[in-house]
Short mmCIF file of C-alpha atoms in Angstrom, two decimals:
data_model
loop_
_atom_site.label_atom_id
_atom_site.label_comp_id
_atom_site.label_asym_id
_atom_site.label_seq_id
_atom_site.Cartn_x
_atom_site.Cartn_y
_atom_site.Cartn_z
CA MET A 1 4.35 -0.80 -8.79
CA PHE A 2 6.23 1.63 -6.42
CA ASN A 3 6.56 5.06 -7.99
CA PRO A 4 9.50 6.73 -6.23
CA GLN A 5 8.53 10.03 -7.67
CA GLU A 6 5.15 10.17 -5.90
CA ASP A 7 4.68 7.24 -3.57
CA ASN A 8 5.58 7.46 0.17
CA ILE A 9 7.87 5.42 2.40
CA ALA A 10 7.79 4.91 6.18
CA VAL A 11 11.03 4.06 8.15
CA PHE A 12 10.43 1.79 11.13
CA MET A 13 12.74 0.91 13.90
CA THR A 14 11.94 -2.90 14.09
CA THR A 15 14.42 -3.98 17.00
CA LEU A 16 15.91 -2.19 19.89
CA ARG A 17 18.10 -3.95 22.48
CA VAL A 18 20.71 -2.67 24.95
CA ARG A 19 23.31 -5.36 25.62
CA LYS A 20 25.03 -4.16 28.69
CA PRO A 21 24.25 -2.22 31.85
CA PHE A 22 25.17 1.53 32.13
CA ASP A 23 24.44 1.68 35.81
CA PHE A 24 24.13 -0.65 38.74
CA GLY A 25 21.82 -3.58 38.11
CA ASN A 26 19.77 -4.75 35.18
CA HIS A 27 17.74 -1.67 35.01
CA LEU A 28 17.57 0.92 31.98
CA ASP A 29 15.57 4.12 31.20
CA PRO A 30 16.69 4.38 27.44
CA TYR A 31 15.58 7.00 25.06
CA ILE A 32 16.42 7.96 21.48
CA VAL A 33 16.92 11.16 19.57
CA VAL A 34 16.14 10.84 15.80
CA ILE A 35 17.28 13.53 13.15
CA ALA A 36 15.59 12.85 9.76
CA THR A 37 16.62 15.07 6.89
CA ASP A 38 15.02 14.78 3.31
CA LYS A 39 15.39 16.81 0.04
CA LYS A 40 12.01 17.21 -2.07
CA ASP A 41 11.40 19.64 -4.85
CA ASN A 42 14.59 21.60 -4.10
CA ALA A 43 13.42 22.10 -0.53
CA ILE A 44 15.42 20.34 2.38
CA ARG A 45 13.77 19.51 5.66
CA MET A 46 15.38 18.55 8.91
CA ASN A 47 13.24 17.27 11.81
CA ALA A 48 14.06 15.98 15.25
CA SER A 49 12.06 13.72 17.49
CA HIS A 50 12.58 11.69 20.56
CA PHE A 51 11.14 8.60 22.22
CA ALA A 52 11.50 7.13 25.80
CA PHE A 53 11.43 3.46 26.81
CA PRO A 54 11.29 3.78 30.85
CA GLY A 55 11.62 0.62 32.97
CA ALA A 56 13.50 -1.61 30.38
CA LYS A 57 15.99 -4.29 31.09
CA VAL A 58 19.43 -5.19 29.76
CA TYR A 59 19.09 -7.60 26.70
CA GLN A 60 15.24 -7.14 26.80
CA GLN A 61 13.90 -6.76 23.22
CA ILE A 62 12.52 -3.27 23.71
CA ILE A 63 11.17 -2.94 20.14
CA THR A 64 10.17 -5.87 18.14
CA PRO A 65 8.88 -6.28 14.60
CA ASP A 66 5.34 -6.67 16.13
CA ASN A 67 5.56 -3.15 17.96
CA ALA A 68 7.80 -1.51 15.35
CA LEU A 69 8.42 2.15 16.06
CA LEU A 70 7.53 4.66 13.27
CA LEU A 71 10.57 7.15 12.91
CA TYR A 72 9.73 8.80 9.52
CA GLY A 73 6.66 9.31 7.35
CA PRO A 74 4.73 8.23 5.48
CA GLU A 75 6.24 10.87 3.19
CA ASN A 76 7.90 10.95 -0.17
CA PRO A 77 11.60 12.02 0.76
CA GLY A 78 12.49 13.07 -2.87
CA GLU A 79 16.07 12.81 -3.60
CA PHE A 80 17.20 11.29 -0.35
CA LEU A 81 16.51 10.61 3.18
CA ALA A 82 19.22 10.68 5.85
CA MET A 83 18.62 9.53 9.47
CA SER A 84 20.77 9.72 12.60
CA ILE A 85 19.83 8.19 15.83
CA MET A 86 21.34 8.64 19.33
CA LEU A 87 20.40 6.07 21.99
CA LEU A 88 21.08 7.11 25.61
CA ASP A 89 20.29 5.99 29.16
CA SER A 90 18.75 8.41 31.41
CA ASP A 91 20.29 8.52 34.88
CA ALA A 92 17.73 11.01 36.18
CA ASP A 93 13.94 11.06 35.94
CA ILE A 94 13.33 10.06 32.17
CA GLN A 95 10.33 12.49 32.07
CA ASP A 96 12.69 15.38 33.03
CA ALA A 97 15.08 14.35 30.30
CA GLY A 98 12.08 14.53 27.96
CA LYS A 99 11.00 18.05 28.91
CA GLN A 100 14.68 19.23 28.48
CA LEU A 101 15.20 17.66 24.88
CA GLU A 102 13.39 20.06 22.64
CA GLU A 103 15.44 23.03 23.97
CA VAL A 104 18.70 21.09 23.91
CA ILE A 105 17.99 20.05 20.34
CA ASN A 106 17.43 23.69 19.26
CA THR A 107 20.48 24.78 21.20
CA SER A 108 22.66 22.11 19.49
CA ALA A 109 21.21 22.88 15.98
CA THR A 110 21.86 26.67 16.37
CA ALA A 111 25.35 26.03 17.59
CA ALA A 112 25.97 23.74 14.60
CA ASN A 113 24.74 26.54 12.18
CA VAL A 114 22.48 24.02 10.57
CA VAL A 115 20.51 26.31 8.36
CA ALA A 116 23.39 28.18 6.67
CA ARG A 117 25.42 25.00 6.20
CA LEU A 118 22.54 22.89 4.71
CA THR A 119 21.55 25.93 2.54
CA ALA A 120 25.05 26.02 1.08
CA ASN A 121 25.49 22.39 0.36
CA PRO A 122 22.04 20.49 0.69
CA THR A 123 23.34 16.87 0.24
CA ALA A 124 22.78 13.57 2.27
CA MET A 125 26.60 13.71 3.23
CA VAL A 126 26.33 17.15 4.73
CA ALA A 127 23.03 16.34 6.45
CA THR A 128 24.48 13.42 7.96
CA ALA A 129 27.47 15.16 9.21
CA LEU A 130 25.44 18.03 10.65
CA ALA A 131 22.95 15.65 12.39
CA GLU A 132 25.94 13.83 13.85
CA GLU A 133 27.31 17.30 15.22
CA VAL A 134 23.98 18.23 16.62
CA LEU A 135 23.46 14.76 18.28
CA ARG A 136 27.16 15.09 19.79
CA GLY A 137 26.05 18.50 21.17
CA ILE A 138 22.84 17.09 22.69
CA ALA A 139 25.04 14.25 24.21
CA ASN A 140 27.47 16.68 25.81
CA ILE A 141 24.54 18.55 27.39
CA MET A 142 22.60 15.49 28.64
CA GLN A 143 25.82 14.14 30.08
CA GLN A 144 25.54 16.88 32.69
CA ASN A 145 22.52 15.12 33.78
CA LYS A 146 24.80 11.92 33.95
CA ASP A 147 22.94 10.42 30.95
CA ASP A 148 25.00 7.96 29.12
CA PRO A 149 25.35 7.89 25.43
CA ILE A 150 24.98 4.09 24.19
CA MET A 151 25.00 4.22 20.57
CA PHE A 152 24.84 6.49 17.49
CA VAL A 153 23.47 5.24 14.17
CA HIS A 154 23.83 7.01 10.81
CA ASP A 155 21.94 5.74 7.73
CA SER A 156 20.65 7.14 4.33
CA TRP A 157 18.46 6.01 1.45
CA LEU A 158 18.35 7.28 -2.11
CA GLN A 159 15.58 7.56 -4.56
CA GLY A 160 17.86 6.37 -7.29
CA LEU A 161 18.66 3.09 -5.61
CA THR A 162 17.43 -0.22 -6.95
CA PRO A 163 14.89 -0.74 -5.26
CA PRO A 164 14.35 2.86 -4.70
CA TYR A 165 15.18 3.87 -1.03
CA GLY A 166 15.92 0.22 -0.29
CA ILE A 167 12.24 -0.57 0.18
CA ASN A 168 11.43 -3.72 2.01
CA GLN A 169 15.00 -4.24 3.23
CA TYR A 170 16.14 -4.43 6.78
CA LYS A 171 19.48 -2.69 8.11
CA LEU A 172 20.96 -4.03 11.38
CA HIS A 173 23.16 -1.65 13.30
CA ALA A 174 24.86 -3.45 16.11
CA SER A 175 27.81 -2.83 18.60
CA ASP A 176 29.05 -4.16 21.94
CA SER A 177 26.45 -2.00 23.69
CA ALA A 178 23.31 -2.21 21.62
CA GLU A 179 21.46 -3.19 18.51
CA ILE A 180 19.01 -1.28 16.33
CA SER A 181 17.25 -2.65 13.14
CA LEU A 182 15.63 -0.26 10.56
CA ARG A 183 13.11 -1.19 7.94
CA VAL A 184 11.91 1.04 4.86
CA SER A 185 8.19 0.21 3.99
CA PRO A 186 6.47 1.41 0.63
CA ILE A 187 3.29 3.21 1.26
CA MET A 188 1.72 3.45 -2.20
CA LYS A 189 -1.01 5.77 -2.99
CA GLN A 190 -4.52 4.31 -3.21
CA SER A 191 -6.24 4.56 -6.60
CA GLN A 192 -9.06 7.12 -6.68
CA GLN A 193 -10.84 6.08 -9.68
CA ASN A 194 -14.27 5.88 -8.04
CA VAL A 195 -14.07 9.23 -6.42
CA VAL A 196 -15.79 12.39 -7.85
CA THR A 197 -14.85 15.67 -6.80
CA ILE A 198 -17.90 17.77 -6.24
CA ALA A 199 -15.96 21.14 -5.22
CA HIS A 200 -12.48 22.00 -4.26
CA ILE A 201 -12.42 25.35 -2.41
CA GLU A 202 -9.56 27.10 -0.86
CA VAL A 203 -10.60 29.63 1.97
CA ASP A 204 -8.65 32.02 3.88
CA LYS A 205 -7.88 30.93 7.58
#
């Protein structure tokens, strides 16, 4: 039985497909930026990550359930998990875009005053609004490289849902430009009844 107070979840992207070209021809160099925010034990955490898929083609299944991409976890999110995803097509060298992104993410987060605003109102709604603001800031900067924003996805999962966090359910986000599916999987802690602790020693690093 899944225990939402203790057990972990993992969020996977199970499908990704771009439905139309954003440059001449059928060639794409898409990448995604993911901002995940959770709230556990009265602590709120916001993390960003990015993934590139060079050499893709229009209407290709870039991600399938067989090669699902791990976006979050395994972690126990606590009260909520909010996730925002931006899909872009790189017009320049996709490796150069990747090198820029961490600096651009930090610049946009600072401009959005993320820490102060989350501290003042640490809710899923505020986390989603802030993540959207950060992603829009990233998009504006990356458009200077002629990178094209394709799609924005915002979703959240709550501990108090039935089932908690919507485990084992898929969510499809689709537009004329692209489609993305997300799945939340339960990762239950393994029983350790046969494990005997000989010693537990904390040492200074």
